[in-house]
Every structure is written in C-alpha cells, then in structure tokens.
Coordinates of C-alpha atoms in Angstrom, one line a residue:
X19 CA -81.0 179.2 82.9
X20 CA -77.9 177.3 82.2
X21 CA -78.3 176.8 78.3
X22 CA -78.5 180.6 78.1
X23 CA -75.4 181.4 80.4
X24 CA -73.5 178.9 78.2
X25 CA -75.1 180.7 74.3
X26 CA -74.0 184.3 76.0
X27 CA -71.5 183.0 77.0
X28 CA -70.4 181.5 73.9
X29 CA -71.2 184.4 72.0
X30 CA -68.8 187.1 74.0
X31 CA -66.0 184.6 73.6
X32 CA -66.4 184.5 69.8
X33 CA -67.1 188.1 69.2
X34 CA -64.0 189.0 71.8
X35 CA -61.8 186.7 69.1
X36 CA -63.4 188.5 66.5
X37 CA -62.6 192.1 67.4
X38 CA -58.9 190.5 68.3
X39 CA -59.1 189.5 64.6
X40 CA -60.3 192.5 63.1
X41 CA -57.8 195.2 64.6
X42 CA -55.1 192.5 63.9
X43 CA -56.1 192.7 60.5
X44 CA -56.5 196.3 60.4
X45 CA -52.6 196.4 62.0
X46 CA -51.9 194.2 59.0
X47 CA -52.9 196.8 56.6
X48 CA -51.2 199.4 58.2
X49 CA -47.9 197.8 58.2
X50 CA -48.6 197.1 54.5
X51 CA -49.3 200.7 53.8
X52 CA -46.1 201.6 55.6
X53 CA -44.0 198.8 54.3
X54 CA -45.3 200.6 50.4
X55 CA -44.4 203.7 51.5
X56 CA -41.0 202.7 52.6
X57 CA -40.7 201.0 49.3
X58 CA -41.6 203.8 47.6
X59 CA -38.5 206.0 49.6
X60 CA -36.2 203.3 49.0
X61 CA -36.5 203.6 45.1
X62 CA -36.7 207.7 45.4
X63 CA -33.4 207.5 47.7
X64 CA -31.6 204.6 44.9
X65 CA -32.3 206.8 42.0
X66 CA -30.8 209.9 43.6
X67 CA -27.9 207.9 44.5
X68 CA -27.9 207.1 40.7
X69 CA -28.1 210.9 39.8
X70 CA -25.3 211.4 42.1
X71 CA -22.5 208.5 41.4
X72 CA -22.6 209.8 37.4
X73 CA -21.9 213.5 38.9
X74 CA -19.5 211.9 41.3
X75 CA -17.8 210.3 38.4
X76 CA -18.1 213.5 36.4
X77 CA -16.6 215.3 38.8
X78 CA -13.4 212.9 39.8
X79 CA -12.8 213.7 35.7
X80 CA -12.9 216.8 36.0
X81 CA -10.3 216.5 39.4
X82 CA -8.1 214.3 37.0
X83 CA -8.0 217.8 35.0
X84 CA -7.7 220.3 37.6
X85 CA -4.7 218.4 38.7
X86 CA -2.9 217.9 35.7
X87 CA -3.6 221.7 35.1
X88 CA -2.0 222.5 38.2
X89 CA 1.4 220.3 37.5
X90 CA 1.4 222.1 34.2
X91 CA 1.2 225.6 35.9
X92 CA 3.8 224.3 38.5
X93 CA 6.1 223.5 36.0
X94 CA 5.6 227.1 34.8
X95 CA 6.2 229.1 38.2
X96 CA 9.4 227.3 38.2
X97 CA 10.2 228.1 35.2
X98 CA 9.7 231.6 35.7
X99 CA 11.3 231.3 39.1
X100 CA 14.3 230.7 37.2
X101 CA 14.1 232.6 34.5
X102 CA 14.4 235.3 37.4
X103 CA 17.1 234.1 39.1
X104 CA 18.7 234.0 35.9
X105 CA 17.8 237.7 35.3
X106 CA 18.7 238.5 38.7
X107 CA 22.4 237.3 39.0
X108 CA 22.3 238.9 35.8
X109 CA 21.7 242.2 37.2
X110 CA 24.0 242.2 40.2
X111 CA 26.6 241.3 37.6
X112 CA 25.8 244.5 35.7
X113 CA 25.5 246.3 39.1
X114 CA 29.4 244.9 39.5
X115 CA 30.4 246.3 36.5
X116 CA 28.8 249.8 37.1
X117 CA 30.4 249.9 41.0
X118 CA 33.7 249.1 38.6
X119 CA 33.5 252.0 36.2
X120 CA 33.2 254.3 38.7
X121 CA 35.8 253.7 40.6
X122 CA 38.0 253.8 37.8
X123 CA 36.3 257.2 36.6
X124 CA 37.1 258.3 39.9
X125 CA 40.9 257.3 39.4
X126 CA 40.9 259.0 36.4
X127 CA 39.7 262.2 37.3
X128 CA 42.5 261.9 40.3
X129 CA 44.9 261.1 37.9
X130 CA 44.0 264.2 36.1
X131 CA 44.3 266.5 38.9
X132 CA 47.3 265.0 39.8
X133 CA 48.6 266.0 36.7
X134 CA 47.1 269.7 36.5
X135 CA 48.2 270.5 40.2
X136 CA 52.5 268.6 38.6
X137 CA 52.5 270.7 35.8
X138 CA 51.3 274.3 37.5
X139 CA 53.8 273.1 39.8
X140 CA 56.1 273.2 36.8
X141 CA 55.1 276.1 35.5
X142 CA 56.3 277.8 38.6
X143 CA 59.5 276.4 38.5
X144 CA 60.8 276.0 35.5
X145 CA 62.6 279.4 34.0
X146 CA 60.7 280.9 30.7
X147 CA 63.8 280.8 28.7
X148 CA 65.6 277.3 29.6
X149 CA 62.1 275.4 30.4
X150 CA 60.2 276.2 26.9
X151 CA 61.4 272.5 25.7
X152 CA 60.7 271.3 28.6
X153 CA 57.1 271.8 28.6
X154 CA 56.4 271.7 25.5
X155 CA 57.2 268.0 25.8
X156 CA 55.5 267.9 29.5
X157 CA 52.2 269.4 27.4
X158 CA 52.7 267.0 24.4
X159 CA 53.1 264.4 27.1
X160 CA 50.0 265.5 28.9
X161 CA 48.2 266.0 25.7
X162 CA 48.9 262.5 24.6
X163 CA 47.8 260.8 28.5
X164 CA 44.5 263.6 28.3
X165 CA 43.1 261.8 25.1
X166 CA 44.3 258.4 26.4
X167 CA 41.8 259.2 29.2
X168 CA 39.3 260.5 27.6
X169 CA 38.8 257.8 24.9
X170 CA 38.9 255.3 28.1
X171 CA 36.4 257.4 29.6
X172 CA 34.3 257.5 26.4
X173 CA 34.3 253.6 26.7
X174 CA 33.1 253.7 30.3
X175 CA 30.2 256.0 29.7
X176 CA 29.2 253.9 26.6
X177 CA 29.9 250.1 28.5
X178 CA 27.3 252.3 31.6
X179 CA 24.5 252.7 28.9
X180 CA 24.2 249.5 27.2
X181 CA 24.6 247.9 30.9
X182 CA 21.2 250.6 31.7
X183 CA 20.1 249.5 29.1
X184 CA 20.4 245.9 29.5
X185 CA 19.0 246.7 33.1
X186 CA 15.9 248.5 31.9
X187 CA 14.9 245.3 29.8
X188 CA 15.8 242.8 32.8
X189 CA 13.1 245.2 34.5
X190 CA 10.2 244.7 32.2
X191 CA 10.7 240.8 31.8
X192 CA 11.2 240.5 35.8
X193 CA 7.8 243.0 35.4
X194 CA 6.3 240.5 33.0
X195 CA 6.4 237.5 35.2
X196 CA 5.3 238.5 38.1
X197 CA 1.8 239.6 35.7
X198 CA 1.8 235.4 34.6
X199 CA 2.6 234.5 38.2
X200 CA -0.3 236.6 39.4
X201 CA -2.3 234.8 36.8
X202 CA -1.3 231.6 37.0
X203 CA -2.0 232.1 40.8
X204 CA -5.9 233.2 40.2
X205 CA -6.3 229.8 38.0
X206 CA -4.6 227.9 40.5
X207 CA -7.5 229.8 43.6
X208 CA -10.2 228.8 41.1
X209 CA -9.3 225.7 40.7
X210 CA -9.1 224.5 44.3
X211 CA -12.7 226.1 44.5
X212 CA -14.0 223.6 42.6
X213 CA -11.7 220.9 44.2
X214 CA -13.2 221.9 47.5
X215 CA -17.3 222.1 46.3
X216 CA -16.3 218.1 44.5
X217 CA -15.4 217.3 47.8
X218 CA -18.3 218.5 49.5
X219 CA -20.5 216.8 47.4
X220 CA -18.7 213.5 47.8
X221 CA -19.1 214.0 51.6
X222 CA -22.9 214.3 50.7
X223 CA -23.1 211.3 49.1
X224 CA -20.9 209.8 51.6
X225 CA -24.1 210.5 54.0
X226 CA -26.9 209.5 51.5
X227 CA -25.6 206.6 51.6
X228 CA -25.3 205.6 54.9
X229 CA -29.1 207.0 55.2
X230 CA -30.0 204.6 52.2
X231 CA -28.7 202.0 54.4
X232 CA -30.1 202.7 58.0
X233 CA -33.7 202.7 55.6
X234 CA -32.5 199.4 54.3
X235 CA -32.2 198.1 57.3
X236 CA -35.6 199.6 58.8
X237 CA -37.2 197.9 55.9
X238 CA -35.5 194.5 56.8
X239 CA -36.9 195.2 60.0
X240 CA -40.6 195.8 59.2
X241 CA -40.2 192.6 56.9
X242 CA -39.4 190.6 59.7
X243 CA -42.5 192.1 62.0
X244 CA -44.4 191.7 59.1
X245 CA -43.5 188.1 59.3
X246 CA -43.9 187.2 63.2
X247 CA -47.6 189.1 62.6
X248 CA -48.9 187.0 59.7
X249 CA -47.7 184.1 61.7
X250 CA -49.4 185.0 65.1
X251 CA -52.4 185.6 62.7
X252 CA -52.5 182.0 61.2
X253 CA -52.4 180.9 64.9
X254 CA -55.5 182.7 65.5
X255 CA -57.5 182.1 62.8
X256 CA -56.7 178.5 63.7
X257 CA -57.8 178.7 66.8
X258 CA -60.6 180.4 66.0
X259 CA -61.7 177.6 63.3
X260 CA -61.3 175.3 66.4
X261 CA -63.6 177.8 68.3
X262 CA -66.4 177.5 65.8
X263 CA -66.0 173.6 65.4
X264 CA -66.8 173.7 69.4
X265 CA -69.4 175.9 69.2
X266 CA -70.7 173.8 66.5
X267 CA -69.9 171.0 68.7
X268 CA -71.5 173.1 71.3
X269 CA -75.1 173.1 69.8
X270 CA -75.3 169.7 68.9
X271 CA -75.1 169.3 72.1
X272 CA -77.7 171.5 73.8
X273 CA -80.2 170.2 70.9
X274 CA -78.9 166.2 72.3
X275 CA -79.6 167.6 75.7
X276 CA -83.1 169.2 75.1
X277 CA -84.2 165.7 73.7
X278 CA -82.6 164.0 76.6
X279 CA -84.4 166.7 79.1
X280 CA -84.8 163.8 80.9
X281 CA -81.8 162.8 81.8
X282 CA -80.8 165.8 82.6
X283 CA -80.6 165.7 86.7
X284 CA -78.8 162.8 85.7
X285 CA -75.8 164.7 84.1
X286 CA -76.3 168.0 86.0
X287 CA -72.7 167.2 87.4
X288 CA -70.9 166.5 84.6
X289 CA -71.8 169.7 82.4
X290 CA -71.0 171.2 85.8
X291 CA -67.3 169.9 85.2
X292 CA -67.8 171.0 81.8
X293 CA -68.8 174.7 82.6
X294 CA -65.7 174.8 84.8
X295 CA -63.4 174.0 81.9
X296 CA -65.3 176.4 79.8
X297 CA -64.2 179.3 82.0
X298 CA -60.6 178.4 82.7
X299 CA -60.9 177.8 78.6
X300 CA -61.9 182.0 78.9
X301 CA -59.6 182.9 81.2
X302 CA -56.7 181.6 79.0
X303 CA -57.8 183.1 76.2
X304 CA -58.1 187.1 78.6
X305 CA -54.6 186.3 79.0
X306 CA -53.7 186.0 75.6
X307 CA -55.7 189.2 74.8
X308 CA -53.9 191.0 77.8
X309 CA -50.2 189.5 76.3
X310 CA -51.4 190.3 72.5
X311 CA -52.1 194.2 74.0
X312 CA -49.0 194.4 76.0
X313 CA -47.0 193.7 73.0
X314 CA -49.3 196.5 70.9
X315 CA -48.0 199.3 73.8
X316 CA -44.2 198.1 73.7
X317 CA -44.6 198.3 69.6
X318 CA -46.0 202.0 70.2
X319 CA -43.4 202.9 72.5
X320 CA -40.7 201.4 70.1
X321 CA -41.8 203.8 67.3
X322 CA -42.3 206.6 69.7
X323 CA -38.5 206.1 70.7
X324 CA -37.6 206.0 67.1
X325 CA -39.7 209.2 66.2
X326 CA -37.7 210.9 68.8
X327 CA -34.3 210.0 67.6
X328 CA -35.5 210.9 64.0
X329 CA -36.6 214.7 65.4
X330 CA -32.2 214.2 67.2
X331 CA -31.0 213.4 64.0
X332 CA -32.2 216.7 62.5
X333 CA -31.9 219.1 64.9
X334 CA -28.2 217.8 64.6
X335 CA -28.1 218.3 60.6
X336 CA -29.4 221.5 61.2
X337 CA -26.6 222.4 63.7
X338 CA -24.1 220.8 61.0
X339 CA -25.8 223.2 58.4
X340 CA -24.7 226.1 60.7
X341 CA -21.5 225.3 61.5
X342 CA -20.9 225.1 57.9
X343 CA -22.3 228.7 57.7
X344 CA -19.8 229.5 60.0
X345 CA -17.0 228.0 58.5
X346 CA -18.0 229.9 55.2
X347 CA -17.9 233.1 56.7
X348 CA -14.8 232.9 58.4
X349 CA -13.6 232.1 54.7
X350 CA -14.7 235.0 53.6
X351 CA -13.1 237.1 56.6
X352 CA -9.6 235.0 55.7
X353 CA -10.2 236.5 51.6
X354 CA -11.1 240.3 53.0
X355 CA -7.8 240.5 54.9
X356 CA -5.4 238.7 52.4
X357 CA -6.7 241.2 50.1
X358 CA -6.1 244.4 52.4
X359 CA -2.3 243.0 52.6
X360 CA -2.3 242.5 49.2
X361 CA -3.3 246.2 48.4
X362 CA -0.3 246.8 51.4
X363 CA 2.0 245.0 49.2
X364 CA 1.3 247.3 45.8
X365 CA 1.8 249.7 48.0
X366 CA 5.0 249.5 49.0
X367 CA 5.8 248.6 45.6
X368 CA 4.3 252.0 44.5
X369 CA 6.5 253.7 47.0
X370 CA 9.7 251.3 45.7
X371 CA 9.3 252.3 42.2
X372 CA 9.6 256.2 44.0
X373 CA 12.6 255.6 45.1
X374 CA 14.4 254.3 41.9
X375 CA 12.4 257.8 40.3
X376 CA 14.2 259.4 42.6
X377 CA 17.5 257.6 42.0
X378 CA 17.0 258.3 38.2
X379 CA 17.2 262.1 38.9
X380 CA 20.1 261.7 40.7
X381 CA 21.8 259.7 38.0
X382 CA 20.5 262.7 36.0
X383 CA 21.2 265.3 38.4
X384 CA 24.9 263.5 38.0
X385 CA 25.0 264.1 34.2
X386 CA 24.5 267.6 34.2
X387 CA 27.0 268.3 37.0
X388 CA 29.3 266.1 34.8
X389 CA 28.3 268.1 32.0
X390 CA 29.3 271.3 34.2
X391 CA 32.5 270.0 34.7
X392 CA 33.6 269.1 31.4
X393 CA 32.8 272.6 30.5
X394 CA 34.6 273.8 33.4
X395 CA 37.7 271.2 32.0
X396 CA 37.1 273.2 28.8
X397 CA 37.4 276.3 30.1
X398 CA 40.5 275.3 32.4
X399 CA 42.0 274.5 28.6
X400 CA 41.2 277.9 27.2
X401 CA 42.2 279.6 30.7
X402 CA 45.7 277.5 30.2
X403 CA 46.5 278.8 26.5
X404 CA 45.9 282.0 28.1
X405 CA 48.1 281.1 30.5
X406 CA 51.0 280.4 27.9
X407 CA 50.1 283.5 25.9
X408 CA 50.3 285.7 29.0
X409 CA 53.8 283.9 29.8
X410 CA 54.9 284.5 26.0
X411 CA 53.6 288.4 26.6
X412 CA 55.9 288.4 29.7
X413 CA 58.8 286.8 28.4
X414 CA 58.5 289.9 25.6
X415 CA 57.5 292.1 28.3
X416 CA 60.4 291.7 30.7
X417 CA 62.6 292.6 27.9
X418 CA 60.8 295.4 27.2
X419 CA 59.9 297.1 30.7
X420 CA 61.1 294.8 33.4
X421 CA 60.4 294.6 36.7
X422 CA 56.8 296.3 36.6
X423 CA 55.7 293.9 34.3
X424 CA 56.8 291.0 36.0
X425 CA 55.2 292.1 39.2
X426 CA 51.8 292.3 37.2
X427 CA 51.7 288.9 35.7
X428 CA 52.9 287.4 38.8
X429 CA 49.3 289.1 40.3
X430 CA 47.4 287.8 37.1
X431 CA 49.1 284.7 37.7
X432 CA 47.6 283.9 41.4
X433 CA 44.8 285.2 40.7
X434 CA 44.0 281.9 38.0
X435 CA 46.0 280.0 40.7
X436 CA 42.9 281.3 43.0
X437 CA 40.3 280.8 40.6
X438 CA 41.3 277.6 39.3
X439 CA 41.5 276.3 42.6
X440 CA 38.4 277.6 43.4
X441 CA 36.7 275.8 40.5
X442 CA 38.3 272.3 42.2
X443 CA 37.2 272.8 45.3
X444 CA 33.7 273.1 43.7
X445 CA 34.1 270.3 42.0
X446 CA 35.1 268.1 44.7
X447 CA 32.1 269.5 46.3
X448 CA 29.7 268.6 43.8
X449 CA 31.1 265.3 43.7
X450 CA 31.2 264.6 47.6
X451 CA 27.4 265.8 47.3
X452 CA 27.1 263.2 44.7
X453 CA 28.5 260.6 46.6
X454 CA 26.5 261.4 49.7
X455 CA 23.0 261.1 48.2
X456 CA 23.8 257.9 46.2
X457 CA 25.2 256.7 50.1
X458 CA 21.7 258.4 51.3
X459 CA 19.9 256.5 48.7
X460 CA 21.3 253.2 48.6
X461 CA 20.5 253.2 52.7
X462 CA 17.2 253.9 52.0
X463 CA 16.4 251.5 50.1
X464 CA 18.6 248.8 52.3
X465 CA 16.4 249.9 54.9
X466 CA 12.8 249.1 53.0
X467 CA 14.3 245.8 51.7
X468 CA 14.7 245.0 55.3
X469 CA 11.0 246.1 56.6
X470 CA 9.6 244.2 53.9
X471 CA 11.7 241.0 55.0
X472 CA 10.8 241.8 58.3
X473 CA 7.1 242.1 57.6
X474 CA 7.7 239.1 55.2
X475 CA 8.6 236.7 58.0
X476 CA 5.5 238.3 60.1
X477 CA 2.9 237.2 58.1
X478 CA 4.4 233.8 57.4
X479 CA 4.8 232.8 61.3
X480 CA 1.1 234.2 61.3
X481 CA 0.0 232.1 59.3
X482 CA 1.6 229.3 60.3
X483 CA 0.7 229.9 63.7
X484 CA -3.3 230.6 62.7
X485 CA -3.1 227.6 60.7
X486 CA -2.4 225.3 63.6
X487 CA -4.9 227.2 66.0
X488 CA -7.6 226.3 63.3
X489 CA -6.7 222.8 62.5
X490 CA -6.5 222.3 66.7
X491 CA -10.1 224.2 67.1
X492 CA -11.7 221.9 64.1
X493 CA -10.3 218.7 65.3
X494 CA -11.9 219.3 69.0
X495 CA -14.8 220.7 67.5
X496 CA -15.1 217.1 65.5
X497 CA -14.2 215.2 68.2
X498 CA -17.3 216.9 70.1
X499 CA -19.6 216.5 67.4
X500 CA -18.0 212.6 66.9
X501 CA -18.5 212.1 70.7
X502 CA -22.5 213.4 71.0
X503 CA -23.5 211.2 68.6
X504 CA -21.5 208.5 69.7
X505 CA -23.2 209.1 73.1
X506 CA -26.7 209.2 71.4
X507 CA -26.6 205.7 69.7
X508 CA -25.0 204.2 73.2
X509 CA -28.7 205.9 75.4
X510 CA -31.3 206.1 72.4
X511 CA -31.1 203.4 69.9
X512 CA -29.3 200.7 72.0
X513 CA -32.2 201.0 74.2
X514 CA -35.1 199.4 72.0
X515 CA -33.4 196.4 71.9
X516 CA -30.1 194.2 70.3
X517 CA -32.9 192.3 67.5
X518 CA -35.2 195.6 66.7
X519 CA -32.2 198.1 66.0
X520 CA -29.2 195.9 65.4
X521 CA -28.5 199.4 62.6
X522 CA -27.9 201.9 65.4
X523 CA -23.8 200.4 65.8
X524 CA -23.8 200.2 61.9
X525 CA -24.8 204.3 61.9
X526 CA -22.2 205.5 64.7
X527 CA -19.6 203.5 63.1
X528 CA -20.2 205.6 59.9
X529 CA -19.9 208.6 61.8
X530 CA -17.0 207.7 63.6
X531 CA -15.2 206.9 60.5
X532 CA -16.2 210.2 58.9
X533 CA -14.6 211.8 61.8
X534 CA -11.6 209.8 61.8
X535 CA -11.7 210.9 57.7
X536 CA -12.3 214.1 58.4
X537 CA -9.6 214.3 61.4
X538 CA -6.4 212.7 58.8
X539 CA -7.9 214.7 56.6
X540 CA -7.4 218.1 58.3
X541 CA -4.0 217.2 60.3
X542 CA -1.5 217.6 57.8
X543 CA -1.4 221.2 56.7
X544 CA 0.4 220.4 53.2
X545 CA -2.9 219.1 51.9
X546 CA -5.4 221.5 53.4
X547 CA -8.5 222.0 51.7
X548 CA -9.0 225.7 52.1
X549 CA -5.8 227.0 50.6
X550 CA -4.8 230.6 49.9
X551 CA -1.8 232.1 47.5
X552 CA 0.3 235.1 48.9
X553 CA 2.5 236.8 46.6
X554 CA 6.2 236.5 48.0
X555 CA 7.5 240.2 49.2
X556 CA 11.3 239.8 48.9
X557 CA 14.0 240.7 45.7
X558 CA 13.0 239.4 42.2
X559 CA 15.0 236.6 43.0
X560 CA 12.8 235.3 45.6
X561 CA 10.0 232.4 44.1
X562 CA 6.5 232.7 45.9
X563 CA 5.5 231.1 48.2
X564 CA 1.7 229.3 48.5
X565 CA 0.0 229.4 52.2
X566 CA -2.7 226.7 52.9
X567 CA -5.1 228.0 55.6
X568 CA -8.4 228.1 56.7
X569 CA -10.6 230.6 58.4
X570 CA -8.8 233.0 60.5
X571 CA -10.0 236.6 62.5
X572 CA -8.3 239.5 62.6
X573 CA -8.1 241.1 66.1
X574 CA -6.2 244.7 64.7
X575 CA -3.7 245.6 61.7
X576 CA -1.8 248.5 62.1
X577 CA -1.4 251.0 59.4
X578 CA 2.2 251.6 57.1
X579 CA 3.5 255.1 57.9
X580 CA 5.2 256.8 55.1
X581 CA 7.1 259.6 55.3
X582 CA 8.4 260.8 52.0
X583 CA 11.2 264.4 51.1
X584 CA 12.3 265.8 48.1
X585 CA 14.0 263.0 46.7
X586 CA 14.4 260.4 49.9
X587 CA 11.3 257.6 50.7
X588 CA 10.5 256.3 54.0
X589 CA 8.8 253.6 55.0
X590 CA 8.2 252.9 58.1
X591 CA 7.7 249.6 60.3
X592 CA 4.0 248.2 60.6
X593 CA 3.1 245.1 62.3
X594 CA 0.2 243.1 62.5
X595 CA -1.0 240.7 64.7
X596 CA -3.7 237.9 64.6
X597 CA -5.8 236.5 66.7
X598 CA -8.1 232.7 65.9
X599 CA -11.7 233.0 65.7
X600 CA -13.0 232.2 69.2
X601 CA -16.8 232.2 69.4
X602 CA -19.1 230.8 71.7
X603 CA -19.8 227.7 69.7
X604 CA -16.4 226.6 69.4
X605 CA -14.9 227.7 73.0
X606 CA -18.0 225.1 74.1

C-alpha cells in the first residue's frame, strides 16, 4: 500500500507539472502570435509614415510657393493702393480747380450785371444831344470788356470739360484697380484654404507618429514579458528534469525495496521520513502553482485595463472629430455672413452711383439753364439795340412832335426796364435753385459717406471683439481637453504600474505639447489660421483691410433702409450686432 501511495503521488505530481508546462507553452505561443500581429501593424504604420512624410515634403514645397505668391500679391496690392492715392489726390486738385472756376464765373456774371445797371443808369441820366459821344465810348468799352469776359468764359468752360474728362478717366482707373484687388483677394482666400489643409495634415502626421511610438513601446514591453516567460519556462524545464531523474531514482529504489522485502520493517521509519519530505516538496510545488496562477490573473487584469484605456482613447478621438465638424460649420456660417455684408456693400455702391447719376443730371440741367441764360442775354442785346434805335427815333420825334412822343417813349422805356428787371430776377432765381440743389446733393453725399464710415467702424469693432471671444473660447476648450486627457493618463495608465506602462507619461507629454502648440498658435490674431478678407467701404483713397477671424454666430442683422426722391437718394442708418456662438459643447 505504501508503495502504491508513493507511485500514485509521484504520478499525480508529474501530471500536474506536465499540465502546467503545457499551459505555459500555450501561453507562449499566444504571446508569439500577438508579437507577430504587432510587428505586422508596425510595418503598416511605418509605410503609412513614409507616405505621409513624402506628402508633407510636397506640401512644404507647395506652402513655400504659396508664400512667394502671397508676397507678390501683397506687393501688387501696395502698388495699386499707391496708384489709388495718387488718383484721389488728382481728383481733389481737379475739384478745387472746378470750385475756383465756378467762383470766377459768378464774379464775371456779377460784373456783367453791374455793367448793365451802370449802362441803364447812364442812359437814363445822360441827355441825348450832349452825351451821344460819351455813350458810344462807354458802349465800345463795354463791348471790349464783354468780349474779354466771353473769352475768359470760353477758356474756363474748356478747362471744365478737360477736368471732367480727366475725372471720368480717373474713375475708370479706380474701378479697374478695384476689380484687380477683388481678384487678388479671391486668390489669397484660395491660398489660405490650401494652407489650412496642409496644417491639418501635418497635425494628423504628428498624431500618427505619437501612436507609432506608443505601439513601439508596447512591443518592447511584450518582448520583455516574453523573455521573462522564457526564463521561467527554462527554470520549470530544469525542475521537470530534476523531477524525472528523481522519479527514476525512486523506481530504482522501489526495485531495491522489492528485493529487500525482508529489511522493509527495519527501514520503515526511514521511509516514513522520506514520505514527509516528499509531502513538503508537493506543498512547495502547490505554492509555486498558486503563485503562477496569481501572476496569470494579474496579467489578464492588466490586459483588460489596457483595452478599457484604448476604448477611452477612441471615444475621445470621436469627440475631437465632432468638435472639428462644429468648427467647420461655424466657418461656413461666417462665410455666409461675409457674403451678406458684401451684398450690402454692393447695394451701397449702386446707390452711390445713382447719386452720381443724379448729380450728372443736375449738371446737364445747369448747362441747359446756362444756355437759356445766354439766349436771354442775346435777347437783352437785341433789346438794347432796339433801345438805341428807339432813342434815335425819340430824338427825331422830339424835334417833330414834342411832349406827346416823349411821354410815349418814356412809357416804352419803363416797360423795357420792367422786362429787363423781370428777366434778371428770373435769372437770379434759377441760379439760387441750382446752388441749392448742388448744396443738397453735396450734403447728401456727405451723409452717405459718414454713414458708410460708421458702418465700417462698427464692422471692424465687431470683428475684433468676436475674434477675441472666439480665441478665448477655443483656448478654454483646448485647456479642458488637455486637462481631461492628462487626468485620464494619471488615473488609468499610472494604475497599471511604472514597470509595464512607462510610455503613459510620454503620451501625456505629447498631448500636452500639442495643446501648448495650438494655444500659442491661436493667441496672436495676426497669424490666425481662419482668415477672411473684407473690402473696405471708405473713399477710393483708403486701402483694403484684411481681417483674420475664426467662427462667428450672428444673432441679428438689421436691414438697410433706403429712401430715394426725384433727384436725391438717402441711405438710412444700419446697425449690425454679432454675438459669439455659445453652444452646449463650448459652455461646458
């Protein structure tokens, strides 16, 4: 019975050891399979990195070409702005010359009226027989002065026509330069879009490099674990050999004991001692088996924690993609707002053109009135000639008929004076009407320009305020995301132990570095990524301004109120109010 107990105990221990060795070998095979899979993933990741590095090089070259193009476009815009300033100075000079010419025309007309009054006064005062020679002298001097004045008027009118033609040419040049500026701005917007895409791809490449470093660290940990398991397997195999040798020795001893059955009773105590020793060895082997099982359970728990951390990372990547989509939606809304503002600017420009057409119509009416005045002046000359003829006839009739004819001629002279005075009064009324219309048109143009400047200032202030608000919101979101990732790394990854997961700190460092890079990149408004150009609404002398904005959300835009009359156009005040897009994701 003792022999059977010994044999069964030895067989049980051997079977247990064999099952342990088989389980360890199966686990080693699984670890090798996992290692092969990780190596395949590493090779694919390396190929992806190579392709992305080539794409990055190409995009760097494209970025350099785009920067050179941007510099050329900026130089062209500066040259065109200088041309516009020069043209505006020329326009101002021509306007000042126009004003001086109009003042000269008025002074000449006043002098002509004074001469007419003096002539009538002299005609009424001078006697007929004594002052004919003096009247002729005065008429001759008056005619010479009138001819000189007419020549000066012709010169001034020719200068006016020349200045108007120059003004029209300058306006055409300004329109052409504005079109060139709009084309340059469109090209600049396209170049900025391509730059944004390249920066996005560069960030994705940095993320892929970080992931590849993580995979490499995992592979190194797996290799270390494999080496540990191989060393344990070698130790277990050596123990198994020892146990087999011990079993062989035991069988030899059993044969010796069968031969020495007679001495069995004498050696019973010694054999019982040996049985106790074997039981101790079995207990030690059981303890080693329990320790191995405990190590396996810890390895499985560590694997589960790793899988949970991978799931958390995937969820956060999905959240990042959702935030990215929301930012793209905000950019699209900003573009829509910009298009609406450009349409409003076009409406204002059309109304300005209509005002200019009204001014041209008033100028045409003024020319027609001047023509009618010249016709009236001709009639006045004919009447003066008739007066002279009548005076001669009066002189003859006075010799013939006496006082009756003198009374008739006095009546005719008074009627003629009344007619001349009525013509002069009408002339003054017409000139006053023209001056009032010119003043009203100039006042309306100034009002329109003031309203445009107010609108422009409001737009610039709102843009600056929205840019600051969106930068603050973006920085707060990035800081929250960075803090959440940092907290995850401290709580989840650090719990696995410093020996197995030494790459957790480097992962947190990579994400923190990316957060710092993005915050420093978005702090300066002059180097913002999301950049949009807006055409300035000032005089042609002023230049176009570029504004770099992030995503905005409009709360309300009030419309433009336009009121047009027969010869006037009035632009009402318009106010625009923007508020930053405060959503659930941002406010949290």
